[in-house]
Amino acid sequence: MNATDSPFATAEQKRSTREAKRAAVLRAAVQMFNERGFHQTSLDDVAARLGISKPTIYHYLGNKDQVLLECVTIGLGQLIEAAEQSRQSPGTGADRLMAFLARYAEINMDDFGRCVIRTGDEALVPESRARFRELKRRIDSALRGLIADGVADGSLAPCDPKMMAFTLAGALNWPARWHDPAGAEDPQGLARQMIAILGNGFLPR
Amino acid sequence: MNATDSPFATAEQKRSTREAKRAAVLRAAVQMFNERGFHQTSLDDVAARLGISKPTIYHYLGNKDQVLLECVTIGLGQLIEAAEQSRQSPGTGADRLMAFLARYAEINMDDFGRCVIRTGDEALVPESRARFRELKRRIDSALRGLIADGVADGSLAPCDPKMMAFTLAGALNWPARWHDPAGAEDPQGLARQMIAILGNGFLPR
DNA sequence: TCAGTTATATACTGATTAGTAGATTGCATT
DNA sequence: AATGCAATCTACTAATCAGTATATAACTGA
């Protein structure tokens, strides 16, 4: 506590507690969606977990579809950011791809990334669905681009980038279903192991 | 039409039309669950697609949870059968693993297999959930066993069978989400391509 | 002091839908 | 002829839950 804290909040402080509350609601919602599924989670449940009432959720986030859309948008935003960083990072195509895959896998074991994977397109209302798909397409193109680069510079095996992207993404999406965030295995370690397997293949070299 | 067909059905014919009706209801249900999601599909919707009424579904299959449990049980049954066949098939560990993976991928692009993948544990009522998990565990053990055999006979690269199983299964589960059953790509071809990628890895050999 | 804004609650409405009660028809068996 | 069972329907009940109307309290700025 410093001398400047008073019971009267400044505009900036208010803006920031509002942000914090909004984030807390979103965090509670995404965790419950991941644990129990979107349709098994009512907004009253989410409110109860936070000790607030349903209209407060509407105040901060809007209706249930908007809450879900915001969750997946955050997850997809993290993935897009990761893709952009990898594109600019140094090394061969293979190096850049592997850096991206590691980040990709970690995000998929995190609250919002898990939500992206666990949310089927059908769960969203049609307008949100289009947005959801578009963002996913963006990640997919970025991944294909990284693969194509690696094939071009010879650091990756020749392949069809589309099939390769589906295969790699599938493998690294799956932990969103089985990995227990409260469990002992650490996401980074798992990601590294899976990427090593995908890099070398199951056949002996 | 042969001479023996008459408007009066034998007991056997009746048993078999009953079976056919039951199967038709199940097929309609699983397809709609896959297209629109379990919670977005009401039993009235399923009945409407077949031109029947909801109580008829209860007559043949029971309540909504039982319908879903039956769908996933069929899919898992196909996978278990595939695992047993591969265990007994000839060739090296790698050969047997690849035969299984091919079948595994194909099943996952079929109605009931897709449903297995798309159904989260949370969707089922707790009693069914235990059964669902147990069957999935069985497939996972079978897969790990095949991998361990291949590592033992040297036809597979040394690896942790658990991580390898998660990685391979994840990659081959994913088409259940993106592959369009009405689309042009044929499941067998896709399966072969993915397995080649997984066998060789993305790094050049 | 009054009007406006923000944060929050209680209590309701309306829609959806799982599941059931009960009727009907027709064949099968005694 | 009578009883029972299989297959099917229409019409209802009851629960859940998204979303809203409305109240209140606190602070803000005029």
Coordinates of C-alpha atoms (C1' of nucleotides) in Angstrom, one line a residue:
Chain A
M1 CA 0.0 0.0 0.0
N2 CA 1.4 3.4 -0.9
A3 CA 0.3 6.9 0.1
T4 CA -1.7 7.4 -3.0
D5 CA -4.4 4.8 -2.5
S6 CA -7.7 6.2 -1.4
P7 CA -11.2 4.8 -1.5
F8 CA -11.9 7.1 -4.4
A9 CA -10.8 5.5 -7.7
T10 CA -9.4 7.4 -10.6
A11 CA -10.9 7.0 -14.0
E12 CA -7.9 4.9 -15.0
Q13 CA -8.3 2.6 -12.0
K14 CA -12.0 2.2 -12.8
R15 CA -11.2 1.3 -16.4
S16 CA -8.8 -1.3 -15.2
T17 CA -11.0 -2.9 -12.6
R18 CA -13.7 -3.1 -15.2
E19 CA -11.2 -4.8 -17.6
A20 CA -10.2 -7.2 -14.8
K21 CA -13.8 -8.1 -14.1
R22 CA -14.5 -8.7 -17.7
A23 CA -11.5 -10.9 -18.0
A24 CA -12.5 -12.9 -14.8
V25 CA -15.9 -13.6 -16.2
L26 CA -14.4 -14.7 -19.5
R27 CA -11.9 -16.9 -17.7
A28 CA -14.5 -18.6 -15.6
A29 CA -16.7 -19.1 -18.7
V30 CA -14.0 -20.7 -20.8
Q31 CA -12.9 -23.0 -18.0
M32 CA -16.4 -24.2 -17.4
F33 CA -17.0 -24.6 -21.1
N34 CA -13.9 -26.7 -21.4
E35 CA -14.8 -28.8 -18.3
R36 CA -18.4 -29.4 -18.9
G37 CA -19.1 -28.4 -22.5
F38 CA -20.7 -25.3 -23.8
H39 CA -24.3 -26.7 -23.8
Q40 CA -23.9 -28.2 -20.4
T41 CA -22.9 -24.9 -18.9
S42 CA -25.6 -22.3 -18.3
L43 CA -24.8 -18.7 -17.7
D44 CA -26.3 -19.1 -14.3
D45 CA -23.7 -21.7 -13.6
V46 CA -20.9 -19.3 -14.6
A47 CA -22.4 -16.5 -12.6
A48 CA -22.7 -18.8 -9.6
R49 CA -19.0 -19.8 -9.8
L50 CA -18.1 -16.2 -9.6
G51 CA -20.7 -15.3 -6.9
I52 CA -22.5 -12.9 -9.2
S53 CA -25.7 -12.9 -11.1
K54 CA -26.5 -13.6 -14.8
P55 CA -27.3 -10.0 -15.8
T56 CA -23.8 -9.1 -14.7
I57 CA -22.4 -11.4 -17.4
Y58 CA -24.7 -9.7 -19.9
H59 CA -23.4 -6.3 -18.7
Y60 CA -19.7 -7.3 -19.3
L61 CA -19.9 -9.6 -22.3
G62 CA -23.3 -9.9 -23.9
N63 CA -25.2 -13.0 -24.8
K64 CA -24.0 -16.6 -24.6
D65 CA -22.9 -16.8 -28.2
Q66 CA -20.9 -13.6 -27.8
V67 CA -19.2 -15.1 -24.8
L68 CA -18.2 -18.1 -26.7
L69 CA -17.1 -16.2 -29.8
E70 CA -14.9 -14.0 -27.6
C71 CA -13.3 -17.1 -26.0
V72 CA -12.4 -18.7 -29.3
T73 CA -11.4 -15.4 -30.8
I74 CA -8.9 -14.9 -28.0
G75 CA -7.5 -18.4 -28.6
L76 CA -7.3 -17.9 -32.3
G77 CA -5.7 -14.5 -31.7
Q78 CA -2.9 -16.2 -29.8
L79 CA -2.3 -18.7 -32.6
I80 CA -2.2 -15.9 -35.2
E81 CA 0.3 -14.0 -33.2
A82 CA 2.4 -17.1 -32.9
A83 CA 2.2 -17.6 -36.6
E84 CA 3.4 -14.1 -37.3
Q85 CA 6.3 -14.4 -34.9
S86 CA 7.4 -17.6 -36.4
R87 CA 7.3 -16.2 -39.9
Q88 CA 9.8 -13.6 -38.9
S89 CA 12.0 -15.7 -36.8
P90 CA 15.5 -16.8 -38.0
G91 CA 16.7 -20.2 -39.2
T92 CA 15.7 -22.7 -41.9
G93 CA 12.1 -23.4 -42.8
A94 CA 12.2 -26.4 -40.5
D95 CA 13.4 -24.3 -37.6
R96 CA 10.6 -21.9 -38.1
L97 CA 8.0 -24.6 -38.5
M98 CA 9.1 -26.3 -35.3
A99 CA 9.1 -23.1 -33.4
F100 CA 5.5 -22.5 -34.5
L101 CA 4.4 -26.0 -33.8
A102 CA 5.8 -25.8 -30.3
R103 CA 3.9 -22.6 -29.6
Y104 CA 0.8 -24.0 -31.3
A105 CA 0.7 -27.1 -29.1
E106 CA 1.2 -25.1 -25.9
I107 CA -1.7 -22.7 -26.8
N108 CA -3.9 -25.7 -27.4
M109 CA -3.3 -26.9 -23.9
D110 CA -4.3 -23.5 -22.5
D111 CA -7.8 -22.3 -21.6
F112 CA -8.6 -20.4 -24.7
G113 CA -6.8 -22.6 -27.1
R114 CA -8.5 -25.6 -25.7
C115 CA -11.8 -23.9 -26.3
V116 CA -11.0 -23.3 -29.9
I117 CA -10.4 -27.0 -30.4
R118 CA -13.3 -28.2 -28.4
T119 CA -15.8 -25.9 -30.0
G120 CA -17.4 -27.3 -33.1
D121 CA -18.5 -24.9 -35.8
E122 CA -22.1 -26.0 -35.1
A123 CA -22.0 -24.6 -31.6
L124 CA -21.8 -21.0 -32.9
V125 CA -24.6 -19.0 -34.3
P126 CA -24.2 -18.7 -38.1
E127 CA -22.8 -15.1 -38.1
S128 CA -20.2 -16.0 -35.6
R129 CA -19.5 -19.3 -37.3
A130 CA -18.3 -17.5 -40.4
R131 CA -15.8 -15.4 -38.4
F132 CA -14.6 -18.5 -36.5
R133 CA -14.0 -20.3 -39.7
E134 CA -12.2 -17.4 -41.3
L135 CA -9.8 -17.1 -38.4
K136 CA -9.1 -20.9 -38.5
R137 CA -8.5 -20.7 -42.2
R138 CA -5.9 -18.0 -41.5
I139 CA -4.0 -20.3 -39.2
D140 CA -4.2 -23.1 -41.6
S141 CA -2.7 -20.9 -44.4
A142 CA 0.1 -19.7 -42.2
L143 CA 0.9 -23.3 -41.4
R144 CA 0.9 -24.3 -45.0
G145 CA 3.1 -21.4 -45.8
L146 CA 5.7 -22.3 -43.3
I147 CA 5.7 -25.9 -44.6
A148 CA 6.0 -24.8 -48.2
D149 CA 8.9 -22.6 -47.2
G150 CA 10.7 -25.5 -45.6
V151 CA 10.1 -27.7 -48.5
A152 CA 11.5 -25.0 -50.8
D153 CA 14.7 -24.5 -48.8
G154 CA 15.1 -28.3 -48.5
S155 CA 14.9 -28.4 -44.7
L156 CA 11.7 -30.3 -44.9
A157 CA 10.9 -33.5 -46.7
P158 CA 9.0 -32.9 -50.0
C159 CA 5.2 -33.2 -49.3
D160 CA 1.8 -31.9 -50.1
P161 CA 1.6 -28.9 -47.7
K162 CA -2.1 -29.3 -47.3
M163 CA -2.0 -32.8 -46.1
M164 CA 1.0 -32.1 -44.0
A165 CA -0.7 -29.2 -42.3
F166 CA -3.8 -31.3 -41.5
T167 CA -1.7 -34.1 -40.1
L168 CA 0.5 -31.9 -37.9
A169 CA -2.4 -29.8 -36.7
G170 CA -4.5 -32.8 -35.9
A171 CA -1.8 -34.4 -33.8
L172 CA -1.2 -31.2 -31.9
N173 CA -4.8 -30.4 -31.5
W174 CA -5.6 -33.6 -29.8
P175 CA -4.1 -32.8 -26.4
A176 CA -6.9 -30.2 -26.0
R177 CA -9.1 -33.3 -25.5
W178 CA -6.9 -35.5 -23.3
H179 CA -4.4 -33.3 -21.5
D180 CA -5.5 -32.5 -18.0
P181 CA -4.5 -28.9 -17.2
A182 CA -4.3 -29.8 -13.5
G183 CA -2.2 -32.9 -14.2
A184 CA 1.4 -33.4 -13.8
E185 CA 2.7 -33.5 -17.4
D186 CA 4.0 -30.1 -18.5
P187 CA 2.7 -28.8 -21.8
Q188 CA 6.1 -27.7 -23.0
G189 CA 7.5 -31.2 -22.5
L190 CA 4.6 -32.8 -24.2
A191 CA 4.8 -30.5 -27.1
R192 CA 8.5 -31.2 -27.6
Q193 CA 8.0 -34.9 -27.5
M194 CA 5.2 -34.8 -30.0
I195 CA 7.1 -32.6 -32.4
A196 CA 10.1 -34.9 -32.3
I197 CA 7.8 -37.8 -33.2
L198 CA 6.3 -35.9 -36.0
G199 CA 9.6 -34.8 -37.3
N200 CA 11.2 -38.2 -37.4
G201 CA 8.3 -40.5 -38.1
F202 CA 7.5 -43.8 -36.6
L203 CA 9.7 -45.7 -39.0
P204 CA 13.4 -46.2 -38.1
R205 CA 15.9 -43.9 -39.8
Chain B
M1 CA -39.8 -61.0 -56.5
N2 CA -40.0 -64.8 -56.1
A3 CA -43.0 -67.0 -55.5
T4 CA -42.6 -67.1 -51.7
D5 CA -43.3 -63.4 -51.1
S6 CA -46.7 -62.9 -49.6
P7 CA -48.2 -60.0 -47.6
F8 CA -48.0 -62.2 -44.5
A9 CA -44.5 -61.9 -43.0
T10 CA -42.8 -64.8 -41.3
A11 CA -41.4 -64.4 -37.8
E12 CA -38.0 -64.1 -39.3
Q13 CA -39.0 -61.5 -41.7
K14 CA -40.5 -59.4 -39.0
R15 CA -37.4 -59.7 -36.8
S16 CA -35.4 -58.5 -39.7
T17 CA -37.6 -55.5 -40.7
R18 CA -37.5 -54.5 -37.0
E19 CA -33.7 -54.7 -37.1
A20 CA -33.7 -52.7 -40.3
K21 CA -35.9 -50.0 -38.8
R22 CA -33.8 -49.8 -35.7
A23 CA -30.7 -49.4 -37.8
A24 CA -32.3 -46.7 -39.9
V25 CA -33.2 -44.7 -36.9
L26 CA -29.7 -45.1 -35.6
R27 CA -28.2 -44.1 -38.9
A28 CA -30.4 -41.0 -39.2
A29 CA -29.5 -40.0 -35.6
V30 CA -25.8 -40.4 -36.0
Q31 CA -25.7 -38.4 -39.2
M32 CA -27.7 -35.6 -37.7
F33 CA -25.5 -35.6 -34.5
N34 CA -22.5 -35.4 -36.7
E35 CA -23.9 -32.6 -38.9
R36 CA -25.5 -30.4 -36.3
G37 CA -24.1 -31.6 -33.0
F38 CA -25.8 -33.7 -30.4
H39 CA -27.3 -30.9 -28.4
Q40 CA -28.5 -29.0 -31.5
T41 CA -30.4 -32.1 -32.6
S42 CA -33.7 -32.9 -30.9
L43 CA -35.3 -36.3 -31.2
D44 CA -38.2 -34.6 -32.9
D45 CA -35.7 -33.5 -35.6
V46 CA -34.5 -37.0 -36.1
A47 CA -38.1 -38.3 -36.2
A48 CA -39.0 -35.7 -38.7
R49 CA -36.2 -36.7 -41.0
L50 CA -37.5 -40.2 -41.0
G51 CA -41.2 -39.2 -41.3
I52 CA -42.0 -40.8 -37.9
S53 CA -42.8 -39.5 -34.5
K54 CA -40.6 -39.2 -31.4
P55 CA -42.2 -42.1 -29.4
T56 CA -41.2 -44.4 -32.2
I57 CA -37.6 -43.6 -31.5
Y58 CA -38.2 -44.5 -27.8
H59 CA -39.8 -47.7 -29.0
Y60 CA -36.7 -48.8 -30.9
L61 CA -33.8 -47.2 -29.0
G62 CA -34.7 -45.7 -25.7
N63 CA -33.9 -42.2 -24.5
K64 CA -31.6 -39.7 -26.1
D65 CA -28.5 -40.8 -24.0
Q66 CA -29.1 -44.4 -25.0
V67 CA -29.2 -43.4 -28.6
L68 CA -25.9 -41.6 -28.4
L69 CA -24.3 -44.4 -26.3
E70 CA -25.3 -46.9 -29.0
C71 CA -23.9 -44.8 -31.7
V72 CA -20.5 -44.5 -30.1
T73 CA -20.5 -48.1 -29.0
I74 CA -20.9 -49.1 -32.6
G75 CA -18.0 -46.9 -33.7
L76 CA -15.8 -48.2 -30.9
G77 CA -16.8 -51.8 -31.7
Q78 CA -15.6 -51.3 -35.3
L79 CA -12.3 -50.0 -34.0
I80 CA -11.9 -52.8 -31.5
E81 CA -12.6 -55.3 -34.3
A82 CA -9.9 -53.6 -36.4
A83 CA -7.5 -53.8 -33.6
E84 CA -8.1 -57.5 -33.1
Q85 CA -7.6 -58.2 -36.8
S86 CA -4.4 -56.3 -36.9
R87 CA -3.0 -58.1 -33.9
Q88 CA -3.3 -61.4 -35.8
S89 CA -2.3 -60.2 -39.2
P90 CA 1.1 -61.2 -40.7
G91 CA 4.2 -59.1 -41.2
T92 CA 6.4 -57.0 -39.0
G93 CA 5.2 -54.8 -36.2
A94 CA 5.4 -51.9 -38.5
D95 CA 3.2 -53.7 -41.1
R96 CA 0.6 -54.6 -38.5
L97 CA 0.6 -51.0 -37.1
M98 CA 0.2 -49.5 -40.5
A99 CA -2.7 -51.9 -41.3
F100 CA -4.4 -50.9 -38.2
L101 CA -3.8 -47.2 -38.7
A102 CA -5.3 -47.3 -42.1
R103 CA -8.5 -49.0 -40.8
Y104 CA -8.6 -46.6 -37.9
A105 CA -8.5 -43.6 -40.1
E106 CA -11.2 -44.9 -42.4
I107 CA -13.5 -45.7 -39.5
N108 CA -13.0 -42.2 -38.2
M109 CA -14.4 -40.9 -41.5
D110 CA -17.4 -43.0 -41.3
D111 CA -20.7 -42.2 -39.5
F112 CA -20.2 -44.0 -36.3
G113 CA -16.5 -43.4 -36.0
R114 CA -16.9 -39.7 -36.6
C115 CA -19.5 -39.7 -33.8
V116 CA -16.9 -41.3 -31.4
I117 CA -14.5 -38.5 -32.1
R118 CA -17.0 -35.7 -32.0
T119 CA -18.6 -36.8 -28.8
G120 CA -17.0 -35.3 -25.8
D121 CA -17.2 -37.4 -22.6
E122 CA -19.3 -34.6 -21.0
A123 CA -22.1 -35.1 -23.5
L124 CA -22.9 -38.5 -22.0
V125 CA -24.7 -39.2 -18.7
P126 CA -22.2 -40.4 -16.1
E127 CA -23.0 -44.1 -16.3
S128 CA -22.6 -44.2 -20.1
R129 CA -19.5 -42.1 -19.7
A130 CA -17.7 -44.7 -17.8
R131 CA -18.5 -47.3 -20.5
F132 CA -17.4 -44.9 -23.2
R133 CA -14.1 -44.2 -21.5
E134 CA -13.5 -47.9 -21.0
L135 CA -13.9 -48.8 -24.6
K136 CA -11.7 -45.9 -25.6
R137 CA -9.0 -47.1 -23.2
R138 CA -9.2 -50.5 -24.8
I139 CA -8.4 -49.1 -28.3
D140 CA -5.6 -47.0 -26.8
S141 CA -4.0 -50.1 -25.2
A142 CA -4.3 -52.1 -28.4
L143 CA -2.6 -49.3 -30.2
R144 CA 0.2 -49.0 -27.6
G145 CA 0.6 -52.8 -27.8
L146 CA 1.1 -52.7 -31.6
I147 CA 3.6 -49.9 -31.2
A148 CA 5.5 -51.7 -28.5
D149 CA 5.7 -54.9 -30.6
G150 CA 7.1 -52.9 -33.5
V151 CA 9.7 -51.3 -31.4
A152 CA 10.6 -54.7 -30.0
D153 CA 11.1 -56.2 -33.4
G154 CA 13.0 -53.2 -34.7
S155 CA 10.6 -52.3 -37.4
L156 CA 9.6 -49.1 -35.6
A157 CA 11.8 -46.3 -34.3
P158 CA 12.4 -46.5 -30.6
C159 CA 9.9 -44.4 -28.8
D160 CA 7.6 -44.0 -25.8
P161 CA 4.5 -46.0 -26.9
K162 CA 2.2 -43.8 -24.9
M163 CA 3.3 -40.6 -26.6
M164 CA 3.5 -42.2 -30.0
A165 CA -0.1 -43.5 -29.6
F166 CA -1.5 -40.1 -28.6
T167 CA 0.3 -38.5 -31.5
L168 CA -0.8 -41.0 -34.2
A169 CA -4.3 -41.2 -32.9
G170 CA -4.6 -37.4 -32.7
A171 CA -3.5 -37.0 -36.3
L172 CA -5.9 -39.7 -37.5
N173 CA -8.8 -38.5 -35.4
W174 CA -8.8 -35.1 -36.9
P175 CA -10.4 -35.9 -40.2
A176 CA -13.6 -36.7 -38.2
R177 CA -13.7 -32.9 -37.8
W178 CA -12.7 -31.6 -41.3
H179 CA -13.4 -34.4 -43.8
D180 CA -16.6 -33.9 -45.6
P181 CA -18.2 -37.3 -46.2
A182 CA -20.0 -35.9 -49.2
G183 CA -16.8 -34.4 -50.6
A184 CA -14.6 -35.7 -53.3
E185 CA -11.5 -36.9 -51.4
D186 CA -11.7 -40.5 -50.7
P187 CA -11.1 -41.7 -47.2
Q188 CA -8.7 -44.5 -48.2
G189 CA -6.5 -42.2 -50.1
L190 CA -6.4 -39.7 -47.3
A191 CA -5.6 -42.3 -44.8
R192 CA -2.7 -43.6 -46.9
Q193 CA -1.3 -40.1 -47.3
M194 CA -1.5 -39.3 -43.6
I195 CA 0.1 -42.6 -42.6
A196 CA 3.0 -42.0 -45.0
I197 CA 3.6 -38.6 -43.5
L198 CA 3.5 -40.0 -40.0
G199 CA 5.8 -42.9 -40.9
N200 CA 8.5 -40.8 -42.5
G201 CA 8.2 -37.5 -40.5
F202 CA 8.4 -34.0 -41.8
L203 CA 12.2 -33.9 -41.7
P204 CA 14.1 -35.1 -44.8
R205 CA 15.5 -38.6 -44.7
Chain C
dT1 C1' -29.5 19.2 -6.0
dC2 C1' -30.7 16.9 -10.1
dA3 C1' -29.7 14.2 -14.2
dG4 C1' -27.0 10.7 -16.1
dT5 C1' -24.1 6.6 -16.0
dT6 C1' -22.3 2.3 -14.1
dA7 C1' -22.8 -1.8 -11.6
dT8 C1' -25.5 -4.9 -9.7
dA9 C1' -29.6 -7.6 -8.2
dT10 C1' -34.4 -10.0 -8.2
dA11 C1' -37.9 -11.9 -10.6
dC12 C1' -40.1 -12.8 -14.6
dT13 C1' -41.3 -14.5 -19.7
dG14 C1' -41.0 -17.5 -23.4
dA15 C1' -39.1 -21.1 -26.1
dT16 C1' -37.5 -25.4 -26.5
dT17 C1' -37.6 -30.1 -25.8
dA18 C1' -37.0 -34.6 -23.2
dG19 C1' -39.8 -37.8 -21.8
dT20 C1' -44.7 -40.0 -21.0
dA21 C1' -49.7 -41.1 -21.0
dG22 C1' -53.0 -43.1 -23.4
dA23 C1' -55.4 -44.2 -27.7
dT24 C1' -55.5 -47.0 -31.9
dT25 C1' -54.8 -50.6 -35.2
dG26 C1' -53.6 -55.0 -36.6
dC27 C1' -51.6 -59.4 -36.3
dA28 C1' -50.8 -63.8 -33.4
dT29 C1' -52.1 -67.2 -30.2
dT30 C1' -55.0 -69.6 -27.5
Chain D
dA1 C1' -64.0 -64.6 -29.6
dA2 C1' -60.8 -63.0 -26.5
dT3 C1' -56.5 -61.7 -25.0
dG4 C1' -52.1 -60.0 -25.7
dC5 C1' -48.3 -57.9 -27.9
dA6 C1' -46.0 -54.8 -31.5
dA7 C1' -46.0 -50.5 -33.7
dT8 C1' -47.4 -46.3 -34.0
dC9 C1' -49.7 -41.9 -33.2
dT10 C1' -51.4 -37.3 -30.8
dA11 C1' -51.2 -34.6 -27.1
dC12 C1' -49.6 -33.5 -22.9
dT13 C1' -46.2 -32.3 -18.7
dA14 C1' -42.3 -30.6 -16.6
dA15 C1' -37.8 -28.8 -16.5
dT16 C1' -34.3 -25.9 -18.1
dC17 C1' -32.5 -21.8 -19.3
dA18 C1' -31.6 -17.7 -22.4
dG19 C1' -32.7 -13.4 -22.3
dT20 C1' -35.2 -9.1 -20.3
dA21 C1' -37.8 -5.7 -17.4
dT22 C1' -37.2 -3.2 -13.7
dA23 C1' -35.3 -1.6 -9.3
dT24 C1' -31.6 0.2 -6.6
dA25 C1' -27.5 2.2 -5.0
dA26 C1' -23.4 4.6 -5.7
dC27 C1' -20.8 7.8 -7.8
dT28 C1' -20.0 12.0 -11.4
dG29 C1' -20.5 16.1 -13.3
dA30 C1' -23.4 20.2 -14.2

